mmCIF file of C-alpha atoms in Angstrom:
data_model
loop_
_atom_site.group_PDB
_atom_site.id
_atom_site.type_symbol
_atom_site.label_atom_id
_atom_site.label_comp_id
_atom_site.label_asym_id
_atom_site.label_seq_id
_atom_site.Cartn_x
_atom_site.Cartn_y
_atom_site.Cartn_z
ATOM 1 C CA MET R 1 72.366 14.807 -15.714
ATOM 2 C CA VAL R 2 71.991 17.566 -13.168
ATOM 3 C CA ARG R 3 69.229 20.124 -13.017
ATOM 4 C CA PRO R 4 68.395 22.693 -10.317
ATOM 5 C CA SER R 5 65.705 21.850 -7.815
ATOM 6 C CA LYS R 6 62.086 22.274 -8.835
ATOM 7 C CA LEU R 7 61.885 25.017 -6.183
ATOM 8 C CA ARG R 8 63.684 27.384 -8.534
ATOM 9 C CA ALA R 9 62.603 25.977 -11.890
ATOM 10 C CA PRO R 10 61.724 28.314 -14.761
ATOM 11 C CA LYS R 11 58.154 28.732 -15.933
ATOM 12 C CA SER R 12 57.061 26.962 -19.074
ATOM 13 C CA GLY R 13 55.253 28.698 -21.908
ATOM 14 C CA ASN R 14 51.836 28.190 -20.302
ATOM 15 C CA GLY R 15 52.892 29.731 -16.998
ATOM 16 C CA VAL R 16 53.309 26.381 -15.205
ATOM 17 C CA ILE R 17 56.539 26.022 -13.238
ATOM 18 C CA ALA R 18 58.530 23.217 -14.867
ATOM 19 C CA SER R 19 59.869 20.379 -12.752
ATOM 20 C CA PRO R 20 63.349 19.860 -14.205
ATOM 21 C CA ASN R 21 63.970 16.447 -12.669
ATOM 22 C CA ILE R 22 60.863 14.414 -13.531
ATOM 23 C CA TRP R 23 60.125 16.374 -16.711
ATOM 24 C CA HIS R 24 63.593 15.649 -18.098
ATOM 25 C CA TRP R 25 64.485 12.320 -16.459
ATOM 26 C CA PRO R 26 61.245 10.490 -15.645
ATOM 27 C CA GLU R 27 63.031 7.120 -15.558
ATOM 28 C CA VAL R 28 65.426 8.318 -12.849
ATOM 29 C CA TYR R 29 62.575 9.952 -10.950
ATOM 30 C CA GLU R 30 60.780 6.612 -11.041
ATOM 31 C CA GLU R 31 63.825 5.091 -9.336
ATOM 32 C CA GLU R 32 63.639 7.877 -6.765
ATOM 33 C CA ASN R 33 59.956 7.209 -6.090
ATOM 34 C CA ARG R 34 60.645 3.518 -5.548
ATOM 35 C CA ALA R 35 63.419 4.357 -3.069
ATOM 36 C CA GLN R 36 61.412 6.826 -1.004
ATOM 37 C CA ASP R 37 59.785 5.852 2.280
ATOM 38 C CA PRO R 38 59.845 2.056 1.754
ATOM 39 C CA ARG R 39 58.019 1.392 5.042
ATOM 40 C CA GLY R 40 55.195 3.818 4.269
ATOM 41 C CA ALA R 41 55.644 6.302 7.122
ATOM 42 C CA VAL R 42 54.395 9.209 5.012
ATOM 43 C CA TYR R 43 51.344 7.278 3.841
ATOM 44 C CA ALA R 44 50.558 6.303 7.444
ATOM 45 C CA ALA R 45 50.776 9.907 8.662
ATOM 46 C CA LEU R 46 48.655 11.087 5.761
ATOM 47 C CA ARG R 47 46.013 8.453 6.493
ATOM 48 C CA GLU R 48 45.888 9.517 10.140
ATOM 49 C CA ALA R 49 45.386 13.132 9.117
ATOM 50 C CA ALA R 50 42.874 12.600 6.297
ATOM 51 C CA ASP R 51 41.799 9.037 5.644
ATOM 52 C CA TRP R 52 40.608 8.518 2.070
ATOM 53 C CA ILE R 53 38.718 5.225 2.392
ATOM 54 C CA GLY R 54 35.574 5.512 0.266
ATOM 55 C CA ARG R 55 36.309 9.134 -0.565
ATOM 56 C CA HIS R 56 37.157 11.231 -3.612
ATOM 57 C CA VAL R 57 40.889 12.006 -3.906
ATOM 58 C CA VAL R 58 42.848 14.381 -6.125
ATOM 59 C CA ASP R 59 46.613 14.032 -6.550
ATOM 60 C CA VAL R 60 47.925 17.388 -7.835
ATOM 61 C CA GLY R 61 51.171 17.284 -9.782
ATOM 62 C CA CYS R 62 50.787 13.517 -9.998
ATOM 63 C CA GLY R 63 53.680 13.155 -12.445
ATOM 64 C CA SER R 64 53.747 9.699 -13.952
ATOM 65 C CA GLY R 65 51.088 8.578 -11.475
ATOM 66 C CA PHE R 66 53.250 6.744 -8.956
ATOM 67 C CA HIS R 67 50.892 7.367 -6.012
ATOM 68 C CA LEU R 68 47.602 6.885 -7.853
ATOM 69 C CA PRO R 69 47.289 3.078 -7.436
ATOM 70 C CA MET R 70 47.919 3.404 -3.699
ATOM 71 C CA PHE R 71 45.027 5.847 -3.318
ATOM 72 C CA ALA R 72 42.849 3.766 -5.655
ATOM 73 C CA ALA R 73 43.105 0.719 -3.389
ATOM 74 C CA ASP R 74 40.772 2.404 -0.862
ATOM 75 C CA ALA R 75 39.324 5.558 -2.398
ATOM 76 C CA ARG R 76 35.993 5.803 -4.164
ATOM 77 C CA THR R 77 37.518 7.799 -7.015
ATOM 78 C CA VAL R 78 40.994 9.183 -7.723
ATOM 79 C CA THR R 79 41.874 12.033 -10.068
ATOM 80 C CA GLY R 80 45.452 12.704 -11.071
ATOM 81 C CA ILE R 81 46.150 16.252 -12.268
ATOM 82 C CA GLU R 82 49.407 16.980 -14.096
ATOM 83 C CA PRO R 83 50.429 19.934 -16.306
ATOM 84 C CA HIS R 84 53.102 18.144 -18.390
ATOM 85 C CA GLN R 85 51.457 16.202 -21.205
ATOM 86 C CA PRO R 86 54.095 13.434 -21.523
ATOM 87 C CA LEU R 87 53.633 12.674 -17.827
ATOM 88 C CA VAL R 88 49.844 12.712 -18.251
ATOM 89 C CA ALA R 89 50.276 10.002 -20.893
ATOM 90 C CA ALA R 90 52.606 7.992 -18.636
ATOM 91 C CA ALA R 91 50.183 8.231 -15.705
ATOM 92 C CA ARG R 92 47.292 7.085 -17.862
ATOM 93 C CA THR R 93 49.309 4.061 -18.939
ATOM 94 C CA ARG R 94 50.127 3.259 -15.311
ATOM 95 C CA VAL R 95 46.493 3.278 -14.174
ATOM 96 C CA LYS R 96 45.051 1.530 -17.205
ATOM 97 C CA GLY R 97 42.719 -1.087 -15.820
ATOM 98 C CA LEU R 98 41.869 0.915 -12.686
ATOM 99 C CA PRO R 99 38.333 2.156 -13.460
ATOM 100 C CA SER R 100 38.153 4.453 -10.433
ATOM 101 C CA VAL R 101 41.169 6.513 -11.569
ATOM 102 C CA THR R 102 41.147 9.410 -14.035
ATOM 103 C CA VAL R 103 44.192 11.401 -15.163
ATOM 104 C CA THR R 104 43.714 14.847 -16.623
ATOM 105 C CA GLU R 105 45.889 17.732 -17.749
ATOM 106 C CA GLY R 106 45.675 20.716 -15.412
ATOM 107 C CA SER R 107 47.484 22.580 -12.659
ATOM 108 C CA ALA R 108 47.220 23.290 -8.945
ATOM 109 C CA ALA R 109 45.902 26.778 -9.654
ATOM 110 C CA ASP R 110 43.428 25.601 -12.305
ATOM 111 C CA MET R 111 41.891 22.217 -11.529
ATOM 112 C CA PRO R 112 39.303 21.005 -14.059
ATOM 113 C CA LEU R 113 36.911 19.981 -11.283
ATOM 114 C CA PRO R 114 33.531 21.203 -9.995
ATOM 115 C CA ASP R 115 33.189 23.159 -6.761
ATOM 116 C CA ALA R 116 32.976 21.090 -3.569
ATOM 117 C CA SER R 117 33.509 17.791 -5.372
ATOM 118 C CA VAL R 118 36.428 16.070 -3.571
ATOM 119 C CA ASP R 119 37.445 15.087 -0.045
ATOM 120 C CA LEU R 120 41.254 15.115 -0.222
ATOM 121 C CA VAL R 121 43.657 17.157 -2.343
ATOM 122 C CA HIS R 122 47.136 15.637 -2.069
ATOM 123 C CA ALA R 123 50.300 17.331 -3.336
ATOM 124 C CA ARG R 124 53.699 15.706 -2.799
ATOM 125 C CA THR R 125 56.762 17.857 -3.501
ATOM 126 C CA ALA R 126 54.756 19.674 -6.160
ATOM 127 C CA TYR R 127 53.809 23.365 -6.488
ATOM 128 C CA PHE R 128 53.151 24.076 -2.786
ATOM 129 C CA PHE R 129 56.573 25.305 -1.688
ATOM 130 C CA GLY R 130 55.544 28.255 0.500
ATOM 131 C CA PRO R 131 54.939 31.922 -0.407
ATOM 132 C CA GLY R 132 53.600 32.189 -3.952
ATOM 133 C CA CYS R 133 51.291 29.181 -3.830
ATOM 134 C CA GLY R 134 48.228 31.091 -2.646
ATOM 135 C CA ALA R 135 46.371 30.553 -5.912
ATOM 136 C CA GLY R 136 46.674 26.800 -5.451
ATOM 137 C CA ILE R 137 45.449 26.962 -1.867
ATOM 138 C CA LEU R 138 42.382 28.924 -2.940
ATOM 139 C CA GLU R 139 41.742 26.480 -5.786
ATOM 140 C CA ALA R 140 41.995 23.528 -3.404
ATOM 141 C CA MET R 141 39.513 25.168 -1.045
ATOM 142 C CA ARG R 142 37.168 25.627 -4.010
ATOM 143 C CA VAL R 143 37.167 21.966 -5.077
ATOM 144 C CA LEU R 144 37.103 20.537 -1.540
ATOM 145 C CA ARG R 145 33.873 19.649 0.174
ATOM 146 C CA PRO R 146 33.338 21.234 3.612
ATOM 147 C CA GLY R 147 35.549 19.297 6.010
ATOM 148 C CA GLY R 148 37.811 18.097 3.203
ATOM 149 C CA ALA R 149 41.590 18.441 3.464
ATOM 150 C CA LEU R 150 44.462 19.836 1.452
ATOM 151 C CA ALA R 151 47.538 17.761 2.362
ATOM 152 C CA VAL R 152 50.916 19.085 1.259
ATOM 153 C CA VAL R 153 53.946 16.816 1.612
ATOM 154 C CA ASP R 154 57.354 18.419 1.208
ATOM 155 C CA LEU R 155 60.936 17.857 2.311
ATOM 156 C CA ASP R 156 62.091 19.276 5.642
ATOM 157 C CA ALA R 157 65.188 21.346 4.885
ATOM 158 C CA THR R 158 66.031 21.621 8.601
ATOM 159 C CA ALA R 159 66.890 17.917 8.939
ATOM 160 C CA HIS R 160 70.367 16.437 8.420
ATOM 161 C CA PRO R 161 71.677 15.355 5.951
ATOM 162 C CA TYR R 162 69.234 15.995 3.103
ATOM 163 C CA GLY R 163 68.191 19.356 4.472
ATOM 164 C CA ASP R 164 71.824 20.465 4.648
ATOM 165 C CA TRP R 165 72.206 19.769 0.933
ATOM 166 C CA MET R 166 68.942 21.539 0.127
ATOM 167 C CA ARG R 167 70.007 24.697 1.947
ATOM 168 C CA ASP R 168 73.423 24.578 0.265
ATOM 169 C CA ASP R 169 71.809 24.135 -3.145
ATOM 170 C CA LEU R 170 69.136 26.784 -2.514
ATOM 171 C CA PRO R 171 70.648 29.519 -0.335
ATOM 172 C CA HIS R 172 67.565 31.718 -0.853
ATOM 173 C CA TYR R 173 65.241 29.029 0.547
ATOM 174 C CA ASP R 174 64.228 29.732 4.155
ATOM 175 C CA PRO R 175 62.593 26.690 5.814
ATOM 176 C CA ALA R 176 61.414 28.752 8.788
ATOM 177 C CA ALA R 177 59.713 31.274 6.502
ATOM 178 C CA VAL R 178 57.984 28.461 4.610
ATOM 179 C CA GLU R 179 56.689 26.946 7.827
ATOM 180 C CA ALA R 180 55.523 30.363 9.027
ATOM 181 C CA PHE R 181 53.672 30.860 5.739
ATOM 182 C CA PHE R 182 51.784 27.578 6.038
ATOM 183 C CA GLU R 183 50.995 28.240 9.699
ATOM 184 C CA ALA R 184 49.607 31.675 8.808
ATOM 185 C CA GLN R 185 47.429 30.036 6.140
ATOM 186 C CA GLY R 186 45.849 27.730 8.718
ATOM 187 C CA PHE R 187 47.820 24.523 8.129
ATOM 188 C CA ASP R 188 48.772 22.012 10.801
ATOM 189 C CA LEU R 189 52.326 20.631 10.661
ATOM 190 C CA ARG R 190 53.673 17.151 11.306
ATOM 191 C CA ARG R 191 57.284 16.050 10.756
ATOM 192 C CA ILE R 192 57.892 12.516 9.475
ATOM 193 C CA ASP R 193 61.280 10.805 9.669
ATOM 194 C CA THR R 194 61.856 8.081 7.125
ATOM 195 C CA LEU R 195 64.439 6.599 4.730
ATOM 196 C CA TRP R 196 65.310 6.463 1.085
ATOM 197 C CA GLU R 197 66.648 2.989 0.295
ATOM 198 C CA PHE R 198 68.337 2.376 -3.060
ATOM 199 C CA PRO R 199 69.202 -0.999 -4.624
ATOM 200 C CA ASP R 200 72.758 0.101 -5.401
ATOM 201 C CA ARG R 201 75.139 3.065 -5.407
ATOM 202 C CA ALA R 202 74.596 3.786 -9.078
ATOM 203 C CA THR R 203 70.892 4.408 -8.527
ATOM 204 C CA LEU R 204 71.561 6.608 -5.512
ATOM 205 C CA GLU R 205 74.030 8.692 -7.501
ATOM 206 C CA ARG R 206 71.627 9.081 -10.436
ATOM 207 C CA VAL R 207 68.881 10.324 -8.120
ATOM 208 C CA LEU R 208 71.087 12.799 -6.260
ATOM 209 C CA GLY R 209 72.313 13.954 -9.662
ATOM 210 C CA ILE R 210 68.834 15.133 -10.706
ATOM 211 C CA GLU R 211 67.944 16.601 -7.317
ATOM 212 C CA PHE R 212 70.905 18.943 -6.881
ATOM 213 C CA ALA R 213 73.224 21.172 -8.898
ATOM 214 C CA PRO R 214 76.604 19.560 -9.741
ATOM 215 C CA ARG R 215 78.627 20.828 -6.787
ATOM 216 C CA VAL R 216 76.011 19.879 -4.200
ATOM 217 C CA ALA R 217 75.275 16.543 -5.893
ATOM 218 C CA THR R 218 78.977 15.703 -5.680
ATOM 219 C CA ARG R 219 78.966 16.661 -2.004
ATOM 220 C CA ALA R 220 75.855 14.600 -1.266
ATOM 221 C CA ILE R 221 77.290 11.531 -2.988
ATOM 222 C CA ARG R 222 80.578 11.917 -1.115
ATOM 223 C CA GLU R 223 78.830 12.292 2.255
ATOM 224 C CA THR R 224 76.526 9.284 1.763
ATOM 225 C CA PRO R 225 78.003 5.896 2.662
ATOM 226 C CA GLY R 226 76.166 2.845 1.393
ATOM 227 C CA THR R 227 72.759 2.998 -0.238
ATOM 228 C CA THR R 228 70.454 4.511 2.418
ATOM 229 C CA LEU R 229 69.581 8.113 3.278
ATOM 230 C CA THR R 230 67.712 9.428 6.306
ATOM 231 C CA VAL R 231 65.138 11.984 5.149
ATOM 232 C CA ARG R 232 62.499 14.018 6.955
ATOM 233 C CA TYR R 233 59.252 15.165 5.389
ATOM 234 C CA ARG R 234 56.751 17.782 6.503
ATOM 235 C CA LEU R 235 53.032 17.162 6.252
ATOM 236 C CA HIS R 236 50.982 20.372 6.132
ATOM 237 C CA VAL R 237 47.206 19.916 6.367
ATOM 238 C CA ARG R 238 44.464 22.496 6.050
ATOM 239 C CA ARG R 239 40.760 21.693 6.026
ATOM 240 C CA ARG R 240 37.949 23.522 4.328
ATOM 241 C CA PRO R 241 35.689 24.752 7.119
ATOM 242 C CA ILE R 242 32.374 23.005 7.534
ATOM 243 C CA GLY R 243 30.742 26.331 8.244
ATOM 244 C CA GLY R 244 31.604 29.940 8.961
ATOM 245 C CA LEU R 245 34.375 32.087 7.563
ATOM 246 C CA GLU R 246 37.265 30.708 5.504
ATOM 247 C CA LEU R 247 40.874 31.855 5.710
ATOM 248 C CA SER R 248 42.227 33.538 2.613
#
């Protein structure tokens, strides 16, 4: 049940980079989503940076739509964008009955949205992994209203223990270079310490099994006592300028 991280996933036939965990094991990824950040530290930091109450939100790479109902509780409208059609269908099923939410097939570099039409573009561990995501940044700036924010949430590979496993699994991945890239593109950075809490060992082992290659998954399982992991996220935020020149 192991696949390499989405950071090094192959491209699909339409040029979209496949996510080999959620695309192949959506049920296990659902368990992972439920385990992540149970006290809402990431949501709280995101709200401080770019509150979405009464605003128009886009969740890029929304997967099966796990975060859409949370945004819908306060936002004026929510649009989930996802390139993988089976996940589009799953997300639509999840938000059935939420009239403010729309789920559409698309990608970070090609959002089916008008210019200057949204206030927040949110991407969580999807597409925006550092150098190479410039097309998505430009597309986000296109669809954002002046003053709107692109908020990228990813995992901090400098933090023990999860970051140790990430760097072991992805020796070519340079966290410092990724942070330097986002800084050069005009993003602010905030680090968020939180937990992943699993109901049992079996669930924890299934999740680690889809996040890492076999050797590293075995290591991570061996080095994790109990059913809780400490994990650090990074929140990168860039706003579309209200006036004047924009960064490229």
